[in-house]
Coordinates of C-alpha atoms and ligand atoms in Angstrom, one line a residue:
E1 CA -12.0 -12.1 7.7
V2 CA -14.6 -13.1 10.5
V3 CA -16.2 -10.1 12.6
K4 CA -18.8 -9.6 15.1
A5 CA -21.8 -7.7 13.7
I6 CA -25.2 -7.0 14.9
N7 CA -26.7 -8.5 18.2
G8 CA -23.5 -10.7 18.7
L9 CA -24.3 -12.3 15.4
E10 CA -20.9 -13.1 13.3
K11 CA -20.1 -12.3 9.5
V12 CA -17.5 -13.1 7.2
I13 CA -16.0 -10.4 5.1
L14 CA -14.3 -11.4 1.7
R15 CA -12.3 -8.8 -0.1
E16 CA -11.1 -9.3 -3.8
I17 CA -7.8 -7.4 -4.5
H18 CA -9.4 -5.3 -7.1
G19 CA -11.5 -3.6 -4.3
S20 CA -14.8 -5.4 -4.2
S21 CA -16.1 -7.3 -1.0
V22 CA -19.0 -9.5 0.1
E23 CA -20.3 -10.0 3.5
V24 CA -22.0 -13.0 4.8
Y25 CA -23.7 -13.8 8.1
F26 CA -23.4 -17.5 9.8
Y27 CA -27.0 -16.8 10.5
G28 CA -28.5 -18.0 7.4
A29 CA -25.6 -18.2 5.3
H30 CA -27.0 -14.8 4.3
V31 CA -25.0 -12.4 2.0
T32 CA -26.1 -9.0 3.3
S33 CA -23.6 -6.8 1.4
W34 CA -22.1 -7.0 -2.3
K35 CA -19.8 -4.2 -3.2
N36 CA -18.2 -3.5 -6.5
E37 CA -14.7 -2.3 -7.2
Q38 CA -15.9 1.4 -6.7
G39 CA -17.2 0.4 -3.2
E40 CA -20.7 0.8 -4.2
E41 CA -23.4 -1.2 -2.6
L42 CA -25.3 -3.5 -5.0
L43 CA -27.6 -5.3 -2.9
F44 CA -30.8 -3.9 -1.1
V45 CA -30.8 -4.5 2.7
S46 CA -33.9 -2.8 4.6
S47 CA -33.0 -0.1 7.0
K48 CA -35.6 -1.9 9.2
A49 CA -34.0 -5.3 8.8
I50 CA -34.1 -7.0 12.1
F51 CA -30.8 -8.9 12.7
K52 CA -32.1 -11.2 15.5
P53 CA -32.9 -14.8 15.2
P54 CA -35.5 -16.4 14.4
K55 CA -36.4 -13.5 12.2
P56 CA -34.6 -13.9 8.7
I57 CA -32.8 -10.7 7.5
R58 CA -35.0 -8.5 5.4
G59 CA -32.7 -7.9 2.3
G60 CA -29.5 -9.4 0.7
I61 CA -29.5 -12.9 -0.2
P62 CA -31.9 -15.1 1.7
I63 CA -31.5 -18.9 1.0
C64 CA -35.0 -20.5 0.5
F65 CA -34.5 -24.1 1.5
P66 CA -36.1 -26.8 1.8
Q67 CA -39.2 -25.0 0.8
F68 CA -39.9 -21.8 -1.3
S69 CA -42.7 -19.8 -0.1
D70 CA -45.7 -21.6 1.3
L71 CA -45.6 -24.4 -1.1
G72 CA -45.5 -26.9 1.8
P73 CA -45.8 -27.6 5.4
L74 CA -42.7 -25.7 6.6
E75 CA -42.7 -21.9 7.5
A76 CA -42.4 -19.6 4.4
H77 CA -39.3 -20.1 2.6
G78 CA -38.0 -22.9 4.8
F79 CA -35.6 -22.9 7.7
A80 CA -32.0 -22.6 6.2
R81 CA -32.4 -19.1 6.2
N82 CA -32.7 -18.7 10.0
R83 CA -30.1 -21.5 11.1
L84 CA -26.7 -20.8 12.2
W85 CA -24.2 -22.1 9.6
T86 CA -20.7 -22.9 10.3
F87 CA -17.4 -22.9 8.3
D88 CA -17.0 -26.1 6.3
D89 CA -14.0 -28.1 7.3
N90 CA -14.3 -30.3 4.4
P91 CA -15.2 -28.1 1.5
P92 CA -15.4 -29.3 -2.0
P93 CA -12.1 -29.2 -4.2
L94 CA -11.3 -25.6 -5.5
P95 CA -11.8 -25.5 -9.2
A96 CA -8.8 -24.7 -11.7
D97 CA -9.5 -21.2 -12.0
A98 CA -9.7 -20.6 -8.2
T99 CA -6.5 -18.6 -7.9
N100 CA -8.2 -15.1 -8.8
K101 CA -11.0 -15.6 -6.4
V102 CA -11.7 -15.2 -2.8
F103 CA -13.8 -18.1 -1.1
A104 CA -15.9 -18.9 1.9
D105 CA -17.4 -22.3 2.6
L106 CA -20.2 -22.6 4.8
I107 CA -22.4 -25.6 5.7
L108 CA -25.5 -26.6 7.4
R109 CA -26.5 -30.1 8.7
S110 CA -30.0 -30.9 9.8
T111 CA -30.2 -31.1 13.7
K112 CA -32.3 -33.2 15.6
E113 CA -34.8 -30.3 16.0
D114 CA -34.7 -30.0 12.2
L115 CA -35.6 -33.5 11.7
K116 CA -39.0 -33.0 13.9
L117 CA -39.9 -30.4 11.4
W118 CA -38.6 -32.0 8.2
P119 CA -37.7 -35.7 8.7
H120 CA -34.9 -35.9 6.4
S121 CA -31.2 -35.6 7.2
F122 CA -29.1 -33.3 4.9
E123 CA -25.8 -31.7 4.3
Y124 CA -25.9 -28.3 2.8
R125 CA -22.5 -26.7 1.5
L126 CA -22.4 -23.2 0.3
R127 CA -19.5 -21.8 -1.4
I128 CA -19.6 -18.0 -1.9
A129 CA -16.8 -17.0 -4.2
L130 CA -15.9 -13.4 -5.3
G131 CA -13.8 -12.7 -8.5
P132 CA -12.4 -10.0 -10.5
G133 CA -15.0 -7.6 -11.7
A134 CA -17.0 -8.2 -8.5
D135 CA -18.5 -11.5 -10.0
L136 CA -20.3 -13.3 -7.2
M137 CA -21.0 -16.9 -7.5
L138 CA -23.0 -18.9 -4.9
T139 CA -22.8 -22.5 -5.3
S140 CA -25.1 -24.8 -3.1
R141 CA -24.4 -28.6 -3.0
I142 CA -27.3 -30.3 -1.0
R143 CA -26.8 -33.9 -0.1
N144 CA -29.3 -36.7 1.1
T145 CA -27.4 -38.2 4.2
S146 CA -30.3 -40.1 5.4
T147 CA -29.5 -43.9 6.4
D148 CA -33.4 -44.7 6.0
G149 CA -33.1 -45.3 2.4
K150 CA -35.8 -42.8 1.6
P151 CA -35.3 -40.0 -0.9
F152 CA -36.5 -36.2 -0.2
T153 CA -37.9 -33.5 -2.2
F154 CA -37.5 -29.8 -2.0
T155 CA -37.8 -26.4 -3.6
F156 CA -35.4 -23.7 -3.5
A157 CA -34.7 -19.9 -4.1
Y158 CA -31.7 -17.4 -3.9
H159 CA -34.0 -14.6 -2.9
T160 CA -31.6 -12.1 -4.1
Y161 CA -32.8 -8.5 -3.4
F162 CA -30.8 -6.2 -6.1
S163 CA -30.5 -2.4 -5.0
V164 CA -31.9 -0.1 -7.7
L165 CA -32.4 3.6 -7.7
D166 CA -35.9 4.0 -9.0
I167 CA -38.0 0.8 -9.4
S168 CA -40.3 2.7 -12.1
E169 CA -37.2 2.9 -14.3
V170 CA -36.1 -0.6 -14.1
R171 CA -36.3 -3.3 -16.9
V172 CA -35.8 -6.8 -16.7
E173 CA -35.0 -8.7 -19.8
G174 CA -34.7 -12.6 -20.4
L175 CA -38.3 -13.3 -19.0
E176 CA -40.4 -12.1 -22.3
T177 CA -42.9 -14.7 -23.6
L178 CA -42.6 -17.2 -20.8
D179 CA -45.0 -18.8 -18.7
Y180 CA -45.5 -17.7 -15.1
L181 CA -47.5 -18.5 -11.9
D182 CA -48.8 -15.2 -10.6
N183 CA -48.7 -15.4 -6.8
C184 CA -51.0 -12.3 -6.7
K185 CA -53.6 -14.4 -8.6
K186 CA -53.7 -17.6 -6.8
R187 CA -50.8 -18.9 -8.6
E188 CA -52.8 -18.9 -11.7
R189 CA -50.8 -19.7 -15.0
F190 CA -50.3 -16.8 -17.5
T191 CA -47.9 -16.1 -20.4
E192 CA -45.9 -13.0 -20.4
Q193 CA -46.0 -10.6 -23.4
G194 CA -43.1 -10.0 -25.8
D195 CA -41.7 -6.8 -24.2
S196 CA -39.1 -6.4 -21.4
I197 CA -40.7 -6.2 -17.9
T198 CA -41.3 -3.1 -16.3
F199 CA -42.9 -2.2 -13.0
E200 CA -45.8 0.0 -11.9
S201 CA -47.5 -2.2 -9.2
E202 CA -46.9 -5.2 -7.1
V203 CA -45.2 -7.9 -8.8
D204 CA -45.0 -11.6 -7.6
K205 CA -44.4 -13.9 -10.2
I206 CA -42.7 -17.4 -10.7
Y207 CA -41.2 -17.7 -14.2
L208 CA -41.0 -21.0 -15.4
S209 CA -38.2 -22.8 -17.4
T210 CA -36.3 -19.6 -18.0
P211 CA -33.1 -19.0 -20.0
T212 CA -29.8 -19.5 -17.9
K213 CA -29.4 -15.5 -18.3
I214 CA -31.5 -12.6 -16.9
T215 CA -30.6 -9.1 -16.9
I216 CA -31.9 -6.2 -14.9
M217 CA -31.2 -2.7 -16.3
D218 CA -31.4 0.2 -13.6
H219 CA -31.6 3.2 -16.0
E220 CA -31.4 5.7 -13.2
K221 CA -28.1 4.4 -11.8
K222 CA -27.0 3.3 -15.4
R223 CA -26.2 -0.1 -14.3
T224 CA -26.9 -3.6 -15.5
F225 CA -27.0 -6.6 -13.3
A226 CA -26.7 -10.0 -15.0
I227 CA -27.8 -13.3 -13.4
R228 CA -26.5 -16.6 -14.7
K229 CA -27.8 -19.8 -13.2
D230 CA -27.4 -23.5 -13.4
G231 CA -29.6 -26.2 -12.1
L232 CA -32.2 -23.5 -11.3
P233 CA -34.8 -23.6 -14.1
D234 CA -37.3 -21.0 -12.7
A235 CA -37.0 -17.3 -11.9
V236 CA -38.9 -15.5 -9.2
V237 CA -39.7 -11.6 -9.8
W238 CA -41.0 -9.9 -6.5
N239 CA -41.7 -6.4 -5.7
P240 CA -44.2 -5.7 -2.9
W241 CA -45.2 -2.1 -4.0
D242 CA -46.7 0.5 -1.5
K243 CA -49.5 -1.5 0.1
K244 CA -47.6 -4.8 1.0
A245 CA -44.5 -2.6 2.0
K246 CA -46.5 -1.0 4.8
M247 CA -47.7 -4.3 6.0
M248 CA -44.2 -5.7 6.7
A249 CA -42.6 -4.4 10.0
D250 CA -39.0 -5.1 8.7
F251 CA -39.2 -2.9 5.6
G252 CA -39.7 0.8 5.1
D253 CA -42.9 2.2 3.6
D254 CA -41.0 3.7 0.7
E255 CA -38.0 1.1 0.3
Y256 CA -40.0 -0.8 -2.5
K257 CA -39.0 2.0 -4.8
N258 CA -35.1 1.0 -4.1
M259 CA -35.2 -2.7 -4.7
L260 CA -36.3 -5.7 -6.7
C261 CA -36.1 -9.5 -6.0
V262 CA -35.1 -11.6 -8.9
E263 CA -34.5 -15.0 -7.9
A264 CA -32.8 -18.0 -9.4
A265 CA -35.3 -20.9 -8.2
A266 CA -36.3 -24.5 -8.5
V267 CA -40.3 -24.3 -7.8
E268 CA -42.5 -25.8 -10.3
K269 CA -40.6 -29.1 -10.5
P270 CA -39.3 -30.0 -6.8
I271 CA -35.8 -31.6 -6.6
T272 CA -35.6 -35.1 -5.4
L273 CA -32.4 -36.8 -4.1
K274 CA -32.0 -40.5 -3.0
P275 CA -29.7 -41.2 0.0
G276 CA -26.3 -40.3 -1.1
E277 CA -27.1 -38.2 -4.0
E278 CA -26.2 -34.6 -4.3
W279 CA -27.8 -31.7 -6.3
R280 CA -25.9 -28.5 -7.2
G281 CA -27.5 -25.1 -7.8
R282 CA -25.6 -22.2 -9.0
Q283 CA -26.3 -18.3 -9.2
E284 CA -23.7 -16.1 -10.4
L285 CA -24.1 -12.3 -10.3
S286 CA -22.2 -9.6 -12.2
T287 CA -22.6 -6.0 -12.7
V288 CA -21.8 -3.5 -15.6
P289 CA -20.9 -0.2 -14.2
S290 CA -22.0 3.3 -15.7
S291 CA -18.5 3.9 -17.2
S292 CA -18.7 0.9 -19.2
K293 CA -19.2 1.2 -23.0
Q294 CA -21.1 -2.1 -23.1
L295 CA -24.2 0.2 -21.9
D296 CA -24.3 2.1 -25.1
Ligands
LIG301 O1 -40.2 -14.5 -3.5 C1 -41.4 -13.8 -3.3 C2 -42.1 -14.0 -2.1 O2 -42.3 -15.5 -2.0 C3 -43.3 -13.0 -1.9 O3 -44.4 -13.8 -2.1 C4 -43.0 -12.5 -0.5 O4 -44.0 -12.1 0.1 C5 -41.6 -12.6 -0.3 O5 -41.1 -13.7 -1.0 C6 -41.0 -12.4 1.0 O6 -41.1 -13.3 1.8 P1 -40.7 -13.1 3.2 O7 -41.0 -14.6 4.1 O8 -39.1 -12.9 3.2 O9 -41.4 -12.0 3.9

């Protein structure tokens, strides 16, 4: 279902038969809502978010491509998140287990304007699939379509903003003992201690070569998120905390308490594609609700 949303921007709404749903803006192929089968919102979107190009939407799942952060000559986090995507009229074949999922396939192709900024032609296909249990799978397929014979290199992240009730009661598991680059300390490299990660101040870290599964425990909501990833070795963890929050015009002063970004990413080792080559990177999100016995 395609509906008109804010400022004339259009979004696609996917509804799964058990009651979960996902909303995706063509602007940025940006997921702005992910609701479970009880209708509860699982993603954070700022009440101050600006739904107006060229400003990216604050919250949900921005796509960082072809550059993560300011690690290159482009604007921070690249340009995919502030381009207008379209429906993909030639999507990849559906997998065998597709019958129990709802899908949307979007595509972004480099335009002449983009080629001035980043001189590499590409096709970026994003599949958004929602299955039973509100499992949300995002699959990116990026192809080098240049005819100049040249490879290109990019970094990438699904910059997911999870909704949490109280950041000081949140724990992240799966990143213990790993090396990370600390963005708050000029990207110096450190090693995480053995305990699960908790939050009491600004965090902006790029964990390197992480396991394929990371969990976020929101104790106040009695909810656990699981992130599973493929093709994305790194994981970024970000919370701006109070001072940085105040510096962002499109983010409420206290909203840092209600969000946490955990981002499946490829940052440390950029991905290189030769002409005709395709890269695939997948992030799967699921949640265990408070009623489940698995939380005990
Ligand atoms: O992923 C963490 C990060 O790169 C932070 O350094 C940070 O400021 C943030 O993303 C948000 O970036 P944005 O460009 O969306 O304001």
